[in-house]
mmCIF file of N, CA and C in Angstrom:
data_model
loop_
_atom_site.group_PDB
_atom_site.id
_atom_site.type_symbol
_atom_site.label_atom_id
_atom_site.label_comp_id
_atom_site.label_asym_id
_atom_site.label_seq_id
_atom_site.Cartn_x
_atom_site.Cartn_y
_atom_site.Cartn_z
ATOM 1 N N UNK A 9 18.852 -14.215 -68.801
ATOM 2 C CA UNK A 9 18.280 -14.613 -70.077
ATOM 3 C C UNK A 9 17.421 -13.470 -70.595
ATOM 4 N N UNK A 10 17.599 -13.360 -72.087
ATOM 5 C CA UNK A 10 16.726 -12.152 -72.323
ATOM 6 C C UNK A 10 15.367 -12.621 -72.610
ATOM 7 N N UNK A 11 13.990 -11.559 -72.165
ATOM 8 C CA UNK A 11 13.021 -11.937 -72.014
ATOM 9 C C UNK A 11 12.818 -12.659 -73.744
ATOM 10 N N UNK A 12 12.567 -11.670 -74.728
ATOM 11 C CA UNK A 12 12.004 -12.316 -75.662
ATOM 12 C C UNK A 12 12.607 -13.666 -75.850
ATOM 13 N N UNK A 13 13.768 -13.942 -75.963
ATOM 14 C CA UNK A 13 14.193 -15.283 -75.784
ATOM 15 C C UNK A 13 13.150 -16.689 -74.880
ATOM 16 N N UNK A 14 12.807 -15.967 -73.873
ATOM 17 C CA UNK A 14 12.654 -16.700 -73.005
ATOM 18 C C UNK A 14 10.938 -16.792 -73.419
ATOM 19 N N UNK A 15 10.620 -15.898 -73.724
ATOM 20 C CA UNK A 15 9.013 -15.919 -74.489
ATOM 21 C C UNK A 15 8.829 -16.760 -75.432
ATOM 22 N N UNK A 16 9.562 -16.781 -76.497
ATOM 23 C CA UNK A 16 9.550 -17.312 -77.715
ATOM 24 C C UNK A 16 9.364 -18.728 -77.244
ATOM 25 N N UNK A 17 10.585 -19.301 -76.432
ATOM 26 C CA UNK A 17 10.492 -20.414 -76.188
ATOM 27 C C UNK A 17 9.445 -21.011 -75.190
ATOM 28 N N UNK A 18 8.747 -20.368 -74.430
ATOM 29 C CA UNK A 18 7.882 -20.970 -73.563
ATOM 30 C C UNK A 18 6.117 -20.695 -73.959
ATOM 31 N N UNK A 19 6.295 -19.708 -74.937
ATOM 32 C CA UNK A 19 4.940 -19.384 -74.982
ATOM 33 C C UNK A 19 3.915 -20.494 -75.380
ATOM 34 N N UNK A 20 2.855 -20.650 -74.755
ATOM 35 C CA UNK A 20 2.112 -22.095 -74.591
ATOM 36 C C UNK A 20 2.527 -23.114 -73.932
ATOM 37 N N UNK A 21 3.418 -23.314 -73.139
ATOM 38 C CA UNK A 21 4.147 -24.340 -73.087
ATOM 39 C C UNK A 21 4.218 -24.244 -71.350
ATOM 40 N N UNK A 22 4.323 -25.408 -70.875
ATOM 41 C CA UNK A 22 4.310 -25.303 -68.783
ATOM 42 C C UNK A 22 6.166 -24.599 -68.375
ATOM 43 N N UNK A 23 6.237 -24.311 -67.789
ATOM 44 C CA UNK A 23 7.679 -23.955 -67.500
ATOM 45 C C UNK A 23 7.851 -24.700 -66.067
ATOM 46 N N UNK A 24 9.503 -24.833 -65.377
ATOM 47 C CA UNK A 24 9.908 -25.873 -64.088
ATOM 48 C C UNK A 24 10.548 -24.176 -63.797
ATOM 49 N N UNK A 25 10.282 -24.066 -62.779
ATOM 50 C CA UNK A 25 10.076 -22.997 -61.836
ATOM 51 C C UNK A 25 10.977 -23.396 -60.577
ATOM 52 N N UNK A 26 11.433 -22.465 -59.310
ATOM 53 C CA UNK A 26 11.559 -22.908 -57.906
ATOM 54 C C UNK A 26 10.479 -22.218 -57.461
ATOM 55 N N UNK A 27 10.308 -22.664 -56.060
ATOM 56 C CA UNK A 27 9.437 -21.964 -55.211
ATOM 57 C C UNK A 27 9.881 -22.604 -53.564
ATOM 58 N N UNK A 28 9.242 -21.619 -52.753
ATOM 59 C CA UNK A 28 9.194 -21.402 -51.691
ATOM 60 C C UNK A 28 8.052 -22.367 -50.829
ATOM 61 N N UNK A 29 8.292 -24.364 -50.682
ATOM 62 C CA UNK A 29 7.499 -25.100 -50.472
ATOM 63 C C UNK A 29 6.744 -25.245 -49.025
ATOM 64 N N UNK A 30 5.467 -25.049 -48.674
ATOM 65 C CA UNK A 30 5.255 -25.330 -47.266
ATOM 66 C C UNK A 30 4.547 -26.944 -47.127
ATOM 67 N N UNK A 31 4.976 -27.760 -46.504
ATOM 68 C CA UNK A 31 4.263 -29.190 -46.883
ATOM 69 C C UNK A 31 3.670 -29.557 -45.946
ATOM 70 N N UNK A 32 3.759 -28.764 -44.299
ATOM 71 C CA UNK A 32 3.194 -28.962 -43.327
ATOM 72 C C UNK A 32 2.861 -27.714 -42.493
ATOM 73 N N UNK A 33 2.209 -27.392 -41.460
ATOM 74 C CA UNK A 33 2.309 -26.083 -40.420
ATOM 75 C C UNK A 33 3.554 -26.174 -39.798
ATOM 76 N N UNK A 34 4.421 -25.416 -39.828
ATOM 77 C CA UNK A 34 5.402 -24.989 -39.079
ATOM 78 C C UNK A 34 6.442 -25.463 -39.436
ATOM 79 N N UNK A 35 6.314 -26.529 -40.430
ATOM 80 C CA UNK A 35 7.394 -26.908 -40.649
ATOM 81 C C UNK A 35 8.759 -26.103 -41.498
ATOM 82 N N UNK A 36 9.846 -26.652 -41.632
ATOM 83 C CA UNK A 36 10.942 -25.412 -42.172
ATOM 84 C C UNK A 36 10.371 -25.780 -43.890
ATOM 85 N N UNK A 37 10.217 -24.312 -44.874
ATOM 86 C CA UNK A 37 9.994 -24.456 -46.098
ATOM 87 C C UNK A 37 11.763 -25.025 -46.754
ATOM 88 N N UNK A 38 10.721 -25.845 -48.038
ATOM 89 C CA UNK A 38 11.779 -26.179 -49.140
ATOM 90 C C UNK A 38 11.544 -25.946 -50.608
ATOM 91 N N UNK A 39 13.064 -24.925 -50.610
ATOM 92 C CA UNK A 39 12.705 -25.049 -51.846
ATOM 93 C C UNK A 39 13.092 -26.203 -52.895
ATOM 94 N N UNK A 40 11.758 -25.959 -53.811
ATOM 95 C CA UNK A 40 11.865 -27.396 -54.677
ATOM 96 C C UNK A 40 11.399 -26.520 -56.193
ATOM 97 N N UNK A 41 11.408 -27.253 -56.622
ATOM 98 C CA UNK A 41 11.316 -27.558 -58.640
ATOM 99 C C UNK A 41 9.777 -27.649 -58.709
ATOM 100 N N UNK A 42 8.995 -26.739 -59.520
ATOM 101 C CA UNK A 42 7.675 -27.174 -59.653
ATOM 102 C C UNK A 42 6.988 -26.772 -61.302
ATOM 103 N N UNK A 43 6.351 -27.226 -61.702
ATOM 104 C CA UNK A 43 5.828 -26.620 -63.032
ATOM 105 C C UNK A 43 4.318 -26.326 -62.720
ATOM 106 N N UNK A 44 4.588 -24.488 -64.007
ATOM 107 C CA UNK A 44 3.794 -23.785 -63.643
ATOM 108 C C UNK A 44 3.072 -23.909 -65.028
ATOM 109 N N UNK A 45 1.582 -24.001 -65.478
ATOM 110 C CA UNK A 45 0.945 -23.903 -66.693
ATOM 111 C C UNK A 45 1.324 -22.488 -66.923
ATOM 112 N N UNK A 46 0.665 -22.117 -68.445
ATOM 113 C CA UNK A 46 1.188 -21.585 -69.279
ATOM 114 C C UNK A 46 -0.271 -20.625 -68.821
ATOM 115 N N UNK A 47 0.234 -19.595 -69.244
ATOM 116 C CA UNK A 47 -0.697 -18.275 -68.505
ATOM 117 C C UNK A 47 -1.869 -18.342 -69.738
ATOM 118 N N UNK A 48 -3.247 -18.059 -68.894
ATOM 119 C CA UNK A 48 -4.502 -18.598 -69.418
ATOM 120 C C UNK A 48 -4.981 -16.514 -70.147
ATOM 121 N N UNK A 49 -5.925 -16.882 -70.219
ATOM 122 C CA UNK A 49 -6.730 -15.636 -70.695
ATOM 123 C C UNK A 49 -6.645 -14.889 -69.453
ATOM 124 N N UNK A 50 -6.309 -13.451 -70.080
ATOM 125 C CA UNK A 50 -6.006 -12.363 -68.807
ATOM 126 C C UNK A 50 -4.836 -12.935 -67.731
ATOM 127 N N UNK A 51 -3.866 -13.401 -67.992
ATOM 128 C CA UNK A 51 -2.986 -13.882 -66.959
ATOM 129 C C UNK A 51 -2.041 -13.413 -67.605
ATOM 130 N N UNK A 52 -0.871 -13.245 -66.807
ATOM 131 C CA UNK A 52 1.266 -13.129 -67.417
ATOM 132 C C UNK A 52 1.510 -13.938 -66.828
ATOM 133 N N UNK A 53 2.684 -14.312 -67.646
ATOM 134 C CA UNK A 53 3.675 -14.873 -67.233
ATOM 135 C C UNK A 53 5.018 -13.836 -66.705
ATOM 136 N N UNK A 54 5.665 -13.803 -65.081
ATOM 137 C CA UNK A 54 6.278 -12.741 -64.369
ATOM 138 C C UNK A 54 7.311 -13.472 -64.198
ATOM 139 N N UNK A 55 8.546 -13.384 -64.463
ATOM 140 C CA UNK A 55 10.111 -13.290 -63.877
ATOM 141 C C UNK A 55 10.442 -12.724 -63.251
ATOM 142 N N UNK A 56 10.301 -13.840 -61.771
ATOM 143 C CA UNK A 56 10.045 -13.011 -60.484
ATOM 144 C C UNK A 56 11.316 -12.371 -60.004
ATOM 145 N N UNK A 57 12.072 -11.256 -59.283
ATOM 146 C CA UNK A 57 13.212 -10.708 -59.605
ATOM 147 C C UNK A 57 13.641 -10.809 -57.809
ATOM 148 N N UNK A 58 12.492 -10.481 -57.041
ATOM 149 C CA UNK A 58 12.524 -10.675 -55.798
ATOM 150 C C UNK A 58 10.967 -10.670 -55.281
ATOM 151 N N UNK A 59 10.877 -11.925 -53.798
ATOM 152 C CA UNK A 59 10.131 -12.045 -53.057
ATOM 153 C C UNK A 59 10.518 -11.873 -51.840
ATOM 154 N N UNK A 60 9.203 -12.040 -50.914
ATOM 155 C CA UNK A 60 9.279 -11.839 -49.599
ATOM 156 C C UNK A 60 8.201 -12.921 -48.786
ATOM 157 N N UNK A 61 8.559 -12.842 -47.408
ATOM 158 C CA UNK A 61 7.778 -13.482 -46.601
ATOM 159 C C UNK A 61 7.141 -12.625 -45.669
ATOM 160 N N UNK A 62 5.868 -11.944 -45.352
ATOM 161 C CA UNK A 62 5.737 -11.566 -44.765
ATOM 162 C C UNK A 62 4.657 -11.948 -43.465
ATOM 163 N N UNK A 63 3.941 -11.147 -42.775
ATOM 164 C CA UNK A 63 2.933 -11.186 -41.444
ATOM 165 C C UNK A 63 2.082 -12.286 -42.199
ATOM 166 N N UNK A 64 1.459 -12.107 -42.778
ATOM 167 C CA UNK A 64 0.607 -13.155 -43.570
ATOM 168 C C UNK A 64 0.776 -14.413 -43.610
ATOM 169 N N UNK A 65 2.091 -14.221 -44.598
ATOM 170 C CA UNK A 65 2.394 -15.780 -45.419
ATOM 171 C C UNK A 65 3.621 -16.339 -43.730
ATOM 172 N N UNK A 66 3.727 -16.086 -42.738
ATOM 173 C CA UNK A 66 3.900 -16.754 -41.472
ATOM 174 C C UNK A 66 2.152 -17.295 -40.876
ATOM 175 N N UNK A 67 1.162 -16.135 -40.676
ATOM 176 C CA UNK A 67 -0.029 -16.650 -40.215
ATOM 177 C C UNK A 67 -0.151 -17.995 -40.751
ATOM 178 N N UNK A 68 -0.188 -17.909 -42.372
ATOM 179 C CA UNK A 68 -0.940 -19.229 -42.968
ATOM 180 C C UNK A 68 -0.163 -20.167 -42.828
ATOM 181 N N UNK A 69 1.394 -19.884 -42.790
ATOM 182 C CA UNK A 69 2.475 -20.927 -42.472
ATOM 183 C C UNK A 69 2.151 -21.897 -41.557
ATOM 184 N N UNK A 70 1.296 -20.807 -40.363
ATOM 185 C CA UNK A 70 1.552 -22.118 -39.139
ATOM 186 C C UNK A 70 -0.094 -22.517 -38.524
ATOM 187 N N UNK A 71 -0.960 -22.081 -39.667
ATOM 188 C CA UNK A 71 -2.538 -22.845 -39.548
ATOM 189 C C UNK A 71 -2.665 -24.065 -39.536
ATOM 190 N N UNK A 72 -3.576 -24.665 -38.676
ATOM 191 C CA UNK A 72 -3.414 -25.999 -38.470
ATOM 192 C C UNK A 72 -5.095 -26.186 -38.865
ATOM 193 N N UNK A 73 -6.364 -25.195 -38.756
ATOM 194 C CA UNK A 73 -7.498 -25.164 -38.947
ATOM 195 C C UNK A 73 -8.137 -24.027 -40.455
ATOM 196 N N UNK A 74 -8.932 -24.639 -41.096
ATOM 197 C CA UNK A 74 -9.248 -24.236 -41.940
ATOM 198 C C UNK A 74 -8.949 -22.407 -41.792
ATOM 199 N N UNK A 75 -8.453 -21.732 -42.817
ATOM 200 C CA UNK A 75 -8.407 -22.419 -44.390
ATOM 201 C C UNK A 75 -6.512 -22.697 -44.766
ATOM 202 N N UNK A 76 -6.377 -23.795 -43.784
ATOM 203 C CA UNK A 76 -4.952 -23.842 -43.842
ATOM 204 C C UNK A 76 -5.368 -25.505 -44.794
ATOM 205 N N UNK A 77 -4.031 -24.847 -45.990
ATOM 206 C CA UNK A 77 -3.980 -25.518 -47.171
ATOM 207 C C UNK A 77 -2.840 -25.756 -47.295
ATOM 208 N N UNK A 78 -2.398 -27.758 -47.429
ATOM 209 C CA UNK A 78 -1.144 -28.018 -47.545
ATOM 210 C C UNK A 78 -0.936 -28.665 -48.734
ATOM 211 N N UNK A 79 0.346 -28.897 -49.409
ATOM 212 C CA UNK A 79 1.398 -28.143 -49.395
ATOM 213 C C UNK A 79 1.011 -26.921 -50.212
ATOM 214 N N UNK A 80 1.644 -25.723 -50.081
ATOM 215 C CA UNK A 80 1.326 -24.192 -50.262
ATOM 216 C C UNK A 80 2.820 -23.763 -50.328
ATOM 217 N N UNK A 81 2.752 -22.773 -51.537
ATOM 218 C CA UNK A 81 3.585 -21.923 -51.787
ATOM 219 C C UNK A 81 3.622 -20.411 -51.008
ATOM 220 N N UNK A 82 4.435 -19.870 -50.539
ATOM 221 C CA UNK A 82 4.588 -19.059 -49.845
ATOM 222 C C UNK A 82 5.336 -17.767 -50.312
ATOM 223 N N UNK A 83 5.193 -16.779 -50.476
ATOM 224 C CA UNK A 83 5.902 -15.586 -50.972
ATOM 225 C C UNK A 83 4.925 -14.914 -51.762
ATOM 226 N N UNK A 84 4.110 -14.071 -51.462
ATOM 227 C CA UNK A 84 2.811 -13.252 -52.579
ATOM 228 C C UNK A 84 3.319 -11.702 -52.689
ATOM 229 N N UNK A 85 4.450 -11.295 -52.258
ATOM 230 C CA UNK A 85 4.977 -9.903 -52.348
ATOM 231 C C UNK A 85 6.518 -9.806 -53.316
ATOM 232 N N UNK A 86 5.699 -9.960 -54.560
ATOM 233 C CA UNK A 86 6.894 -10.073 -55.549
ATOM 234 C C UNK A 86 7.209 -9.007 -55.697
ATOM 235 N N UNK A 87 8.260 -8.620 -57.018
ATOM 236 C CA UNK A 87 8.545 -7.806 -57.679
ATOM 237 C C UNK A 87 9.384 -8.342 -59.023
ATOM 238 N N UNK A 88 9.071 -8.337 -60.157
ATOM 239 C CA UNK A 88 9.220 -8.769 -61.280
ATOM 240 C C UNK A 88 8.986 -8.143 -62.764
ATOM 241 N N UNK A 89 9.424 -9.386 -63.806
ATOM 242 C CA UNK A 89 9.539 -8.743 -65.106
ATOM 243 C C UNK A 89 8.487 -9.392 -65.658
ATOM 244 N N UNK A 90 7.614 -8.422 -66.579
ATOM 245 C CA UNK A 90 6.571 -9.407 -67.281
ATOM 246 C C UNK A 90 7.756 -10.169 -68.518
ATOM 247 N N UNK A 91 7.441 -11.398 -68.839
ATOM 248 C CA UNK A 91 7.743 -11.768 -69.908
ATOM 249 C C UNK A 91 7.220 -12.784 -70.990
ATOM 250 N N UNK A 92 5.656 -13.000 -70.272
ATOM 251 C CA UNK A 92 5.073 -13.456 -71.405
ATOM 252 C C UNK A 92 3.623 -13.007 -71.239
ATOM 253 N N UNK A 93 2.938 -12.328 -72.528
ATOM 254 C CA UNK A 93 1.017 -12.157 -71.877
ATOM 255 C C UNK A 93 0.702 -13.328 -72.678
ATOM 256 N N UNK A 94 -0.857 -13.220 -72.202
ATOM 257 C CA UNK A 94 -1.790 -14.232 -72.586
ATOM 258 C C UNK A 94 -1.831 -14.540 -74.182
ATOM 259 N N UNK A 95 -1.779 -13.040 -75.097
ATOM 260 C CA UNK A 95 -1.898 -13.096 -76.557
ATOM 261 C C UNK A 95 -0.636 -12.628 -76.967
ATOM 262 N N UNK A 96 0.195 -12.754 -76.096
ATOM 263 C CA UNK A 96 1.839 -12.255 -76.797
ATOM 264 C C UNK A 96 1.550 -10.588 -77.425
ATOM 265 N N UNK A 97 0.203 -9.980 -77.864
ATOM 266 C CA UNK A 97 0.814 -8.904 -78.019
ATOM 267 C C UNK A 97 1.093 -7.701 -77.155
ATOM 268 N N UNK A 98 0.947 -8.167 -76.061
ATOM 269 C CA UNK A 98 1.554 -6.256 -75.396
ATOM 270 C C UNK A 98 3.725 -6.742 -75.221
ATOM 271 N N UNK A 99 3.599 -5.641 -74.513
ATOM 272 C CA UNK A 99 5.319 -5.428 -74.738
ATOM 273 C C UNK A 99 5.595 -6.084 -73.513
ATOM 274 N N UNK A 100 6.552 -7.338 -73.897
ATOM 275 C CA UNK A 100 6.972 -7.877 -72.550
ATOM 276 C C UNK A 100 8.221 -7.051 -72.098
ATOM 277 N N UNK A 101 8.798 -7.340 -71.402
ATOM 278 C CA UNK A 101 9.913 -6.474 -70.326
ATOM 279 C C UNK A 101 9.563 -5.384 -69.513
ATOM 280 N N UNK A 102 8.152 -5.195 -69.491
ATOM 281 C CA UNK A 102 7.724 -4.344 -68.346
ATOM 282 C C UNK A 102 8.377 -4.686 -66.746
ATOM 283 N N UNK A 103 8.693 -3.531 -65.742
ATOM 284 C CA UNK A 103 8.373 -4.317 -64.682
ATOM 285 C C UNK A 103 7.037 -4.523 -63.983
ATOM 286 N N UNK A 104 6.993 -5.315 -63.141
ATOM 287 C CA UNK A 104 5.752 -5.281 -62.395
ATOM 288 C C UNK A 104 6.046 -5.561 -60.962
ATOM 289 N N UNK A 105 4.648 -4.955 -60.649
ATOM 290 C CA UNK A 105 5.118 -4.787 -58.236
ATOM 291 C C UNK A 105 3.279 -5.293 -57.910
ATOM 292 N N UNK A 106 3.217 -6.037 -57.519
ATOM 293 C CA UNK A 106 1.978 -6.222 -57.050
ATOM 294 C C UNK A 106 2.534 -6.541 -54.912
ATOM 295 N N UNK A 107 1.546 -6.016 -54.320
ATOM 296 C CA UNK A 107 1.352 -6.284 -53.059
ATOM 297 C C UNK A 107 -0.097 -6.637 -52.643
ATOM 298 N N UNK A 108 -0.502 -7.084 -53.948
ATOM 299 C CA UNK A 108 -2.084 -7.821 -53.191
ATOM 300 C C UNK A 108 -1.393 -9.325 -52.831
ATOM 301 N N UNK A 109 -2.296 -10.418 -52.041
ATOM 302 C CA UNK A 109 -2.178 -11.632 -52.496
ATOM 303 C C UNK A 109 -2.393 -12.270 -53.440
ATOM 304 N N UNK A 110 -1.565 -13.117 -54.215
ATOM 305 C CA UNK A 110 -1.644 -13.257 -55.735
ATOM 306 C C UNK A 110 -2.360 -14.433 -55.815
ATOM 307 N N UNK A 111 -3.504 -14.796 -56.555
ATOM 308 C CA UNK A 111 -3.986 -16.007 -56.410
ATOM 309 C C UNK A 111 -4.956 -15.719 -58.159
ATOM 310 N N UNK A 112 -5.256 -17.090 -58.429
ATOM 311 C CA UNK A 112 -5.811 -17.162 -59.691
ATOM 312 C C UNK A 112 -6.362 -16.252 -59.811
ATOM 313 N N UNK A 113 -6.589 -15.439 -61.286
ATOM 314 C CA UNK A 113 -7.372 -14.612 -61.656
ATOM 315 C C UNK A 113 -7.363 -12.873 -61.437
ATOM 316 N N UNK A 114 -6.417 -13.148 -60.229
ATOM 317 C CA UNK A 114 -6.487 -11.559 -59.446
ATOM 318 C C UNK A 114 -5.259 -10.870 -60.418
ATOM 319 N N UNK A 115 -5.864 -9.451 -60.862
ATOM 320 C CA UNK A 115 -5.250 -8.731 -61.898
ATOM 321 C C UNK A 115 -3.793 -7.604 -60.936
ATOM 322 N N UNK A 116 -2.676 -7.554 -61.551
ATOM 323 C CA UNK A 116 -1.631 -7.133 -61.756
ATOM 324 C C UNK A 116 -1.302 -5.943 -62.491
ATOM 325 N N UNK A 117 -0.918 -4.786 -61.398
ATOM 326 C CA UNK A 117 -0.585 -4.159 -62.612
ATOM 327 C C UNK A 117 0.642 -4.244 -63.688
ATOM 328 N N UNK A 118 0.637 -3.469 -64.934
ATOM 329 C CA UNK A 118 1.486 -3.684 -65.769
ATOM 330 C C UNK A 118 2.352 -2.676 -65.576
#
């Protein structure tokens, strides 16, 4: 799908996503259908192109003591397309590579 397409139509709006589900420690992930809000101030929206699982997202997989948080999405080593910002004006179709852990608020480069 081409990005602006896909901008036009979602901008403001929640999108149904897959993801990579953990609902227990150790248990086998599923993927399922989830909706994601619509990217806030200073946030994108990323068309994720490929993920990974790595040393990490196994640690937290199989925590049974704080700060193990269920159910949890798993995969924080994307690689993707921006295709929507916060004020629509920068240029979507960038790519983007982040290898921090991605969690609210934490900035991305463009």
């Amino acid at each position: 799908m081409d990005n602006d397409k896909l901008s036009s139509k979602t901008a403001g709006k929640p999108i149904r996503c897959r993801a990579a589900v953990s609902r227990q420690p150790g248990e086998p992930l599923v993927i399922e259908e989830i909706t994601v809000a619509p990217p806030g101030a200073y946030e994108v929206r990323i068309r994720i192109i490929c993920t990974s699982l790595c040393h990490s997202d196994i640690t937290f997989w199989k925590l049974t003591v704080p700060p193990a948080c269920f159910p949890r999405i798993l995969g924080h080593e994307a690689v993707g397309t921006q295709v929507l910002d916060w004020d629509c004006e920068s240029e979507c179709g960038w790519r983007v590579v982040s290898a921090s852990p991605t969690r609210q608020g934490i900035k991305v480069g463009l």
